[in-house]
CSV table of C-alpha atoms and ligand atoms in Angstrom, one decimal:
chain,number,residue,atom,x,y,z
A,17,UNK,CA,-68.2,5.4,-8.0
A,18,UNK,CA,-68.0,7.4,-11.2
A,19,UNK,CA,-64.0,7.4,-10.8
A,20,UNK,CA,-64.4,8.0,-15.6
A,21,UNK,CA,-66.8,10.5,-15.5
A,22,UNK,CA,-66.4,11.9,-19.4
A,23,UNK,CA,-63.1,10.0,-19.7
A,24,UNK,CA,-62.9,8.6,-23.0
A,25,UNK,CA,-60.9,5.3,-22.6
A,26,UNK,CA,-60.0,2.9,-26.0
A,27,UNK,CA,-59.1,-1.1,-24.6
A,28,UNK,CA,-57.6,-3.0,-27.3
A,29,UNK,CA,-58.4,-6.4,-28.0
A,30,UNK,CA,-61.7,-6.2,-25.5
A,31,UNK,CA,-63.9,-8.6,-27.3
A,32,UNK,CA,-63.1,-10.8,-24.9
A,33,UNK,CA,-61.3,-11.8,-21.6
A,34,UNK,CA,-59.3,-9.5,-19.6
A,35,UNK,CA,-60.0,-6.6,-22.0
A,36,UNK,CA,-63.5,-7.0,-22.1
A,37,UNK,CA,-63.8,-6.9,-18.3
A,38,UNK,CA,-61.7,-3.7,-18.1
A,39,UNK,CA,-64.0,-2.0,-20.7
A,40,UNK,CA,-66.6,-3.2,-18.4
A,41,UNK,CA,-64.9,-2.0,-15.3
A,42,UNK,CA,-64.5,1.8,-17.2
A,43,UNK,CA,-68.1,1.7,-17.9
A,44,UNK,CA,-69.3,1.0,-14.5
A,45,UNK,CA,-67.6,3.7,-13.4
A,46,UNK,CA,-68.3,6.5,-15.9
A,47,UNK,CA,-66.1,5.9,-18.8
A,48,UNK,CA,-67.3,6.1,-22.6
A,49,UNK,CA,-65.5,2.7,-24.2
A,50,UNK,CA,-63.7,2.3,-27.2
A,51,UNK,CA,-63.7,-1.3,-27.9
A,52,UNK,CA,-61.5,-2.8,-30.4
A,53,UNK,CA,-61.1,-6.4,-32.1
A,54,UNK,CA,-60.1,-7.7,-35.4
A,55,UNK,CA,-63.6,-8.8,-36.2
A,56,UNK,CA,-67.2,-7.6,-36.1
A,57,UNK,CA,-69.9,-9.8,-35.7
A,58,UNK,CA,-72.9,-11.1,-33.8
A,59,UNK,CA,-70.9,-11.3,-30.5
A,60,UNK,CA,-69.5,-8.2,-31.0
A,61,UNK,CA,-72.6,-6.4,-31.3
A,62,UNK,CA,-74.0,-7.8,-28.2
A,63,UNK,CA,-71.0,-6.7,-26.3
A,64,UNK,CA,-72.0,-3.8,-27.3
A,65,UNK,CA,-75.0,-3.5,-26.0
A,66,UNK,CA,-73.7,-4.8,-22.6
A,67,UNK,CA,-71.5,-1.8,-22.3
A,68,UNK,CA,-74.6,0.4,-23.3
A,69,UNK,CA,-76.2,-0.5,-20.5
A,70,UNK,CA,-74.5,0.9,-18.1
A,71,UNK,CA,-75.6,4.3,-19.7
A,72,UNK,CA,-72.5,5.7,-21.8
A,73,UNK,CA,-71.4,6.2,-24.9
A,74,UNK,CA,-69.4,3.1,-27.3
A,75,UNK,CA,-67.9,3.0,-30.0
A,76,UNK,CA,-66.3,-0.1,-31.8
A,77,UNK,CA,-62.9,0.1,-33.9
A,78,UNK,CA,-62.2,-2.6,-36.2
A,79,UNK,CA,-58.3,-3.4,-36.1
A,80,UNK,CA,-55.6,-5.9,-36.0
A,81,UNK,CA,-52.8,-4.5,-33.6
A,82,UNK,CA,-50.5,-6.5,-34.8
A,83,UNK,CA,-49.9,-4.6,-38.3
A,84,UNK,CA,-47.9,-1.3,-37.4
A,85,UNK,CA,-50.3,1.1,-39.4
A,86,UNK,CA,-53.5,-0.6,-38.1
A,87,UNK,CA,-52.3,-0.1,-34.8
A,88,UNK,CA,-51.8,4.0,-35.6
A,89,UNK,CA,-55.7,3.6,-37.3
A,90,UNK,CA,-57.1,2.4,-34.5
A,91,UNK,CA,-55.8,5.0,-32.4
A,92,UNK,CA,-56.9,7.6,-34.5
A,93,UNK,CA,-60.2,6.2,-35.3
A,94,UNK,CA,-60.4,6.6,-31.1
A,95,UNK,CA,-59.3,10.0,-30.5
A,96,UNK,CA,-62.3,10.8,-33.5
A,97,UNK,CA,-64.9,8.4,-31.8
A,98,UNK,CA,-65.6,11.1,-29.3
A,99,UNK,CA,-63.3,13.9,-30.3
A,100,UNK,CA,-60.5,13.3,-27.3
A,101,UNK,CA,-59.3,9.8,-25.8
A,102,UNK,CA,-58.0,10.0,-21.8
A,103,UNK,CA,-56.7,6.8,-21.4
A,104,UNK,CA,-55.5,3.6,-23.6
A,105,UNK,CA,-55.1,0.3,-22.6
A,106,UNK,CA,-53.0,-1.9,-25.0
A,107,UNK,CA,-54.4,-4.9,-23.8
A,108,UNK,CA,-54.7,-7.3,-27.0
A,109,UNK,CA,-51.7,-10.3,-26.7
A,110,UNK,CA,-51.3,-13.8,-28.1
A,111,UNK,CA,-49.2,-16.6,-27.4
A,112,UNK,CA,-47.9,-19.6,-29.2
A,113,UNK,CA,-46.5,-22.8,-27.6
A,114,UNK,CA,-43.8,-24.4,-29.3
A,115,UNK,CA,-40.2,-25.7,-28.8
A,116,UNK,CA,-37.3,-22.7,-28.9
A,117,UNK,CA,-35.8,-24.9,-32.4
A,118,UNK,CA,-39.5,-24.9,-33.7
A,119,UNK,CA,-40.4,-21.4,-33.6
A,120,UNK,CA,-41.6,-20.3,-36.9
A,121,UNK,CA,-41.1,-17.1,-38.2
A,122,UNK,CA,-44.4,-16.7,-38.4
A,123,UNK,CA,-45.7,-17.2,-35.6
A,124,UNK,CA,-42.5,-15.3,-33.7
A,125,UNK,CA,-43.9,-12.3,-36.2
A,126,UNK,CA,-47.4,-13.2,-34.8
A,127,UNK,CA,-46.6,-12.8,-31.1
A,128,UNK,CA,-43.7,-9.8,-31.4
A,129,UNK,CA,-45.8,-7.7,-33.5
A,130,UNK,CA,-49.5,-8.0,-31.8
A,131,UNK,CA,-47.5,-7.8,-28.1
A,132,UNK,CA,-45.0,-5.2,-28.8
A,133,UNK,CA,-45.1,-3.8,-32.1
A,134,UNK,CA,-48.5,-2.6,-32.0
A,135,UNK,CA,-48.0,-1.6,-28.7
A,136,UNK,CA,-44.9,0.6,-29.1
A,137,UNK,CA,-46.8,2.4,-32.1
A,138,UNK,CA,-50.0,2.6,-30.8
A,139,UNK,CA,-48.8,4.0,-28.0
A,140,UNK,CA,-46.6,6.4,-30.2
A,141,UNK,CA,-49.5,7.9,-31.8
A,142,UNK,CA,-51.4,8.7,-28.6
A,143,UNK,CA,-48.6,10.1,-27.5
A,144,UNK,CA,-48.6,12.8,-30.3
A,145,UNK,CA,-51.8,13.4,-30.2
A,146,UNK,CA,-51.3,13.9,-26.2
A,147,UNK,CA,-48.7,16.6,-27.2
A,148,UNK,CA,-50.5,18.4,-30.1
A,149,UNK,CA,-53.3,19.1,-28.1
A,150,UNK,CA,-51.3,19.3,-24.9
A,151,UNK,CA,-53.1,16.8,-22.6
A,152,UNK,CA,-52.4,14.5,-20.0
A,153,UNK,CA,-52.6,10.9,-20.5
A,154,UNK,CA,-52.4,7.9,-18.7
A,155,UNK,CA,-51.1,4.2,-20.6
A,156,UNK,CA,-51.5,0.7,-19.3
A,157,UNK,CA,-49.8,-2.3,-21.1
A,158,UNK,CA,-51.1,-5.3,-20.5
A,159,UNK,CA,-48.0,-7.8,-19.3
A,160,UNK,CA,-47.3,-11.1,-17.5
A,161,UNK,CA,-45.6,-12.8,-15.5
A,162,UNK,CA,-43.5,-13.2,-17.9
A,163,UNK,CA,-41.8,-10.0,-18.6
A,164,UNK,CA,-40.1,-11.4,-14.9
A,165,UNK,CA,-40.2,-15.0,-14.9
A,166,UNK,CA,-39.8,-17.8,-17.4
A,167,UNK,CA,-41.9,-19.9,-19.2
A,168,UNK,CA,-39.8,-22.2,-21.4
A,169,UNK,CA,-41.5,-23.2,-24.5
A,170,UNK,CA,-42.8,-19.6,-25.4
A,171,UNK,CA,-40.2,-18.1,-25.7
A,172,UNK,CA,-41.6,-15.3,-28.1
A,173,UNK,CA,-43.9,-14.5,-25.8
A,174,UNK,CA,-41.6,-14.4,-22.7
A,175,UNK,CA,-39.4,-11.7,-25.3
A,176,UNK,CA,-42.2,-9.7,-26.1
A,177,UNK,CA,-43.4,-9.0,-22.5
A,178,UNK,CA,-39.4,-8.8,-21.8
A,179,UNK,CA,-39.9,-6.2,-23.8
A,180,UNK,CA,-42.6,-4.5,-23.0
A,181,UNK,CA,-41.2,-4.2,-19.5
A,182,UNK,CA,-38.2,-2.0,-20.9
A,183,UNK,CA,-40.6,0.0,-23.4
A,184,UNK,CA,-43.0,1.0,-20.1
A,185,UNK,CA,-39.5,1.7,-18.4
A,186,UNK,CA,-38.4,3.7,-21.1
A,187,UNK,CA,-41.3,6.1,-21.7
A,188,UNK,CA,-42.3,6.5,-17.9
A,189,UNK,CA,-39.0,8.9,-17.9
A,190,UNK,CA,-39.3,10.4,-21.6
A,191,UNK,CA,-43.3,11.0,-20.9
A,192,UNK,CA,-43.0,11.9,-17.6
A,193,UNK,CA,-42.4,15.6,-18.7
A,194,UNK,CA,-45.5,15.4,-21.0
A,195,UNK,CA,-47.8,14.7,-18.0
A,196,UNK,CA,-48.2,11.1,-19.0
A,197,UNK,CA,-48.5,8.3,-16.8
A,198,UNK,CA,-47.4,4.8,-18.1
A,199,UNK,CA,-47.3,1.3,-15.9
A,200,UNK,CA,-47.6,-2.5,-16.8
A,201,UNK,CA,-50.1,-5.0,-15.1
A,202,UNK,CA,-48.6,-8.2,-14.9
A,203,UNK,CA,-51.0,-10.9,-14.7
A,204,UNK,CA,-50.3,-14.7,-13.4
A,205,UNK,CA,-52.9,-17.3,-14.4
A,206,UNK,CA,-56.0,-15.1,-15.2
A,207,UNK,CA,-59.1,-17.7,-16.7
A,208,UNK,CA,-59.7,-16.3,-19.8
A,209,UNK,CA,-60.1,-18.0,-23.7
A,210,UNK,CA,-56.1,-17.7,-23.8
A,211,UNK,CA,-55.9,-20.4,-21.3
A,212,UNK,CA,-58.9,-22.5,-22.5
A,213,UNK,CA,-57.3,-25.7,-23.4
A,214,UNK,CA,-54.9,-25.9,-19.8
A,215,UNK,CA,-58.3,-25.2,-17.8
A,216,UNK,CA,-59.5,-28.4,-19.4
A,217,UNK,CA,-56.8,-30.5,-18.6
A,218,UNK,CA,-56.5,-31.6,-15.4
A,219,UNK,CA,-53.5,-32.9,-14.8
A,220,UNK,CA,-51.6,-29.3,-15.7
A,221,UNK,CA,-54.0,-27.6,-13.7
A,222,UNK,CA,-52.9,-29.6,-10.8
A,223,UNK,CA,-49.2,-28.9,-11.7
A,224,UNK,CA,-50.4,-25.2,-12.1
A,225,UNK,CA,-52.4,-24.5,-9.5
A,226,UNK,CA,-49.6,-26.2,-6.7
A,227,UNK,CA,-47.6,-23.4,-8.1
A,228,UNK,CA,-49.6,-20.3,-6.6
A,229,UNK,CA,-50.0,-19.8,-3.1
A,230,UNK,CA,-53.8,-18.5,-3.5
A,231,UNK,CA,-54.7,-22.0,-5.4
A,232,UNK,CA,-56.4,-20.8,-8.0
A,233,UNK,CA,-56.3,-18.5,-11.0
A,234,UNK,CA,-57.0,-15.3,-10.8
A,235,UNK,CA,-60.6,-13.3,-12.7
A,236,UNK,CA,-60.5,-10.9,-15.5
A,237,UNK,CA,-62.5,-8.8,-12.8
A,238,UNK,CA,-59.5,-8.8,-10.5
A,239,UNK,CA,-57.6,-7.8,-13.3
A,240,UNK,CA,-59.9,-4.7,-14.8
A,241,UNK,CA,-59.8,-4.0,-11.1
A,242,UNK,CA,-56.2,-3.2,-10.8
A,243,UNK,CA,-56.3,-1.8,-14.2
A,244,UNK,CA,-59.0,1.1,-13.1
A,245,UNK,CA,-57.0,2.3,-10.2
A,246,UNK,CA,-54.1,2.6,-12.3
A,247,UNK,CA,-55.8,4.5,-14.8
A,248,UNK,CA,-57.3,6.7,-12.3
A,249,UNK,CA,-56.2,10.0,-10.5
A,250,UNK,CA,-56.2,7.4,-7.1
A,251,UNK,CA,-52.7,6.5,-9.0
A,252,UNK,CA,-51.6,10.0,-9.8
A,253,UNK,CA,-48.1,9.6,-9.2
A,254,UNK,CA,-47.7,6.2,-10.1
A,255,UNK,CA,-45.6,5.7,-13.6
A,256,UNK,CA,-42.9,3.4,-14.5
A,257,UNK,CA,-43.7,0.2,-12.5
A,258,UNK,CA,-44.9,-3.2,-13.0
A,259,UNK,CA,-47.9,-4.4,-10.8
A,260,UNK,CA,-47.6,-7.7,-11.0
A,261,UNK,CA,-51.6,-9.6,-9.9
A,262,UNK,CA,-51.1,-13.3,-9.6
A,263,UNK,CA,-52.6,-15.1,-6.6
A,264,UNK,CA,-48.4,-14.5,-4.8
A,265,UNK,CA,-46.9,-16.7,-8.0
A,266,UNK,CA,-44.0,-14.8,-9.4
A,267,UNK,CA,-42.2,-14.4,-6.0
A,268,UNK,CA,-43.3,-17.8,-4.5
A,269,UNK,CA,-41.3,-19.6,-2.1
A,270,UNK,CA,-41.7,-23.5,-1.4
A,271,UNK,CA,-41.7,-24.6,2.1
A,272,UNK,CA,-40.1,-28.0,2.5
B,27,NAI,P1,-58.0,-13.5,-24.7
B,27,NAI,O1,-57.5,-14.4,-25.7
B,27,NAI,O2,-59.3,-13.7,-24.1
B,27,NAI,O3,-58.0,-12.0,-25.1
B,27,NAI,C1,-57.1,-11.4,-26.0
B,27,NAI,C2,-57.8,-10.4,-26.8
B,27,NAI,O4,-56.9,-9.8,-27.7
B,27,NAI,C3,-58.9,-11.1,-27.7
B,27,NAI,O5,-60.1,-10.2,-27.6
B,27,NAI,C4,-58.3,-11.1,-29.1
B,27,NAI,O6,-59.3,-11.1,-30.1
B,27,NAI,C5,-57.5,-9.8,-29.0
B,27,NAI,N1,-56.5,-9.8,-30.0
B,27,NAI,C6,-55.5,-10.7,-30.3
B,27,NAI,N2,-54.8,-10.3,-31.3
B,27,NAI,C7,-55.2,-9.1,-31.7
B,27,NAI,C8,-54.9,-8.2,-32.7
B,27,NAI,N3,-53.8,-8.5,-33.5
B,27,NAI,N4,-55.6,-7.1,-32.9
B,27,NAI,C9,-56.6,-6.8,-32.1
B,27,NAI,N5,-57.0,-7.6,-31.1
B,27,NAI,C10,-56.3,-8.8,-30.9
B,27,NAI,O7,-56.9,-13.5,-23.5
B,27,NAI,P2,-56.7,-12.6,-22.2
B,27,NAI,O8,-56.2,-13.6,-21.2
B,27,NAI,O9,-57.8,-11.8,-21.9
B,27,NAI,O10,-55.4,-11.8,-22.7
B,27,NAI,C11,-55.4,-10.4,-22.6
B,27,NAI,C12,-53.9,-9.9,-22.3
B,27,NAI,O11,-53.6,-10.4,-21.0
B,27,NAI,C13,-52.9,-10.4,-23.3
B,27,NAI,O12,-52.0,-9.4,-23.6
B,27,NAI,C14,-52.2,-11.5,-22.6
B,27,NAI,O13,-50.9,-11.7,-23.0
B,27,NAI,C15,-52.3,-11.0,-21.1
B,27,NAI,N6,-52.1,-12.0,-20.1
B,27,NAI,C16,-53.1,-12.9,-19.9
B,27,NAI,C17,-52.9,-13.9,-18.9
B,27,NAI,C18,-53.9,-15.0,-18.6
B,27,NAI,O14,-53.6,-15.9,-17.8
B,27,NAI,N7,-55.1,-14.9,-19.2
B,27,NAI,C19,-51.7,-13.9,-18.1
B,27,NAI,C20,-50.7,-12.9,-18.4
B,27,NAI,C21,-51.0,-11.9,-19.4
């Protein structure tokens, strides 16, 4: 299935994870990748190679999301790479774990500004460049869970996705008119390095995994599976919803 044939597609933070698999996912299927991370180094240039393989072209862009005019660099270093850009996944997202009356600024700058700030301006500057040159384009946020459900203790990280619910509201009618498509995925449990240290403790694995009616966590590949139909013409007249990929959690009922 060659579903990206010539599409030119930038995933941020795809060095690892869920955005990794999705770059993955576009190159199987045609895509050229614009990979993006904060660092460059030995595991980076290996991913690099991985994506080769499947016989298009890459390109890596250096870039912390989280800083509003990296986030507008990185687009435009994309839409150079290969002289248009189709498709962009803002997938890069951290979270921090800490008691509502402990949050530090810092850290609630941390999660806010990498989940939705570099989002919303990222997204901004494709969006001009979609209109200058008078192209389609499709955008896929990468949510949670937790734009719809809570999880007390990250509570900057439930606000951000919050957000990014409303923001991927928001533009689905303002870009609708511009021929650009915009939706959220909305992972649940997803085994990825973000969820390293639950994995290895068993007892909240337990709790976690009683919560899901599949019983167990989802696969990035599940994920950058949802993620390619979305971005393709398959979805062409889906914009402005959440598609929410989580083994039944959110909406889980228990039977006594
Ligand atoms: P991960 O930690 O493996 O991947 C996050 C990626 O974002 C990494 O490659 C990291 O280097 C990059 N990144 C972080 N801050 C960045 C920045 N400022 N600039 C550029 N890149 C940056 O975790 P995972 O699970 O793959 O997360 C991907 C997305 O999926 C995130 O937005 C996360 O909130 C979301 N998600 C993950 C779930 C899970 O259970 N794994 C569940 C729900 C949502």
């Amino acid at each position: 299935m060659e579903r990206f044939k010539d599409k030119n597609i930038l995933v941020t933070g795809s060095t690892s994870g869920i955005g990794q698999a999705c770059a993955e996912r576009f190159a199987k299927e045609g895509a050229n990748i614009i990979l993006n991370g904060r660092h460059f180094a030995d595991d980076e240039k290996q991913l690099i190679k991985t994506i080769e393989a499947y016989g298009n072209k890459v390109k890596f862009v250096q870039g912390d999301v989280s800083k509003g005019m990296d986030s507008v660099g990185i687009l435009q270093q994309a839409i150079d790479a290969f002289g248009s850009l189709d498709i962009l996944v803002n997938n890069a997202g951290v979270e921090r774990n800490a008691n509502f009356w402990e949050v530090t600024e810092e850290d609630y700058d941390l999660v806010m500004h990498t989940n939705l700030k570099g989002v919303f301006f990222g997204t901004q500057t494709f969006v001009k460049y979609c209109r200058k040159e008078n192209r389609p384009g499709v955008v896929i946020n990468m949510s949670s869970v937790h734009e719809e459900i809570i999880f007390p203790h990250f509570s900057a990280y439930c606000a951000s996705k919050g957000g990014l619910k409303m923001l991927m509201r928001n533009l689905a009618t303002e870009l609708a008119p511009l021929n650009i498509r915009i939706n959220n995925v909305a992972p649940g449990a997803i085994a990825t390095p973000i969820n390293q240290k639950m994995m290895a403790d068993k007892d909240k694995m337990k709790g976690l995994l009683e919560n899901i009616p599949m019983k167990r966590m989802g696969t990035p590949e599940e994920v950058a599976g949802l993620v390619a139909f979305l971005a393709s013409d398959d979805a062409s007249y889906v914009t402005g919803s959440t598609y929410f990929i989580d083994g039944g959690l959110t909406y889980h009922y228990e039977e006594q």
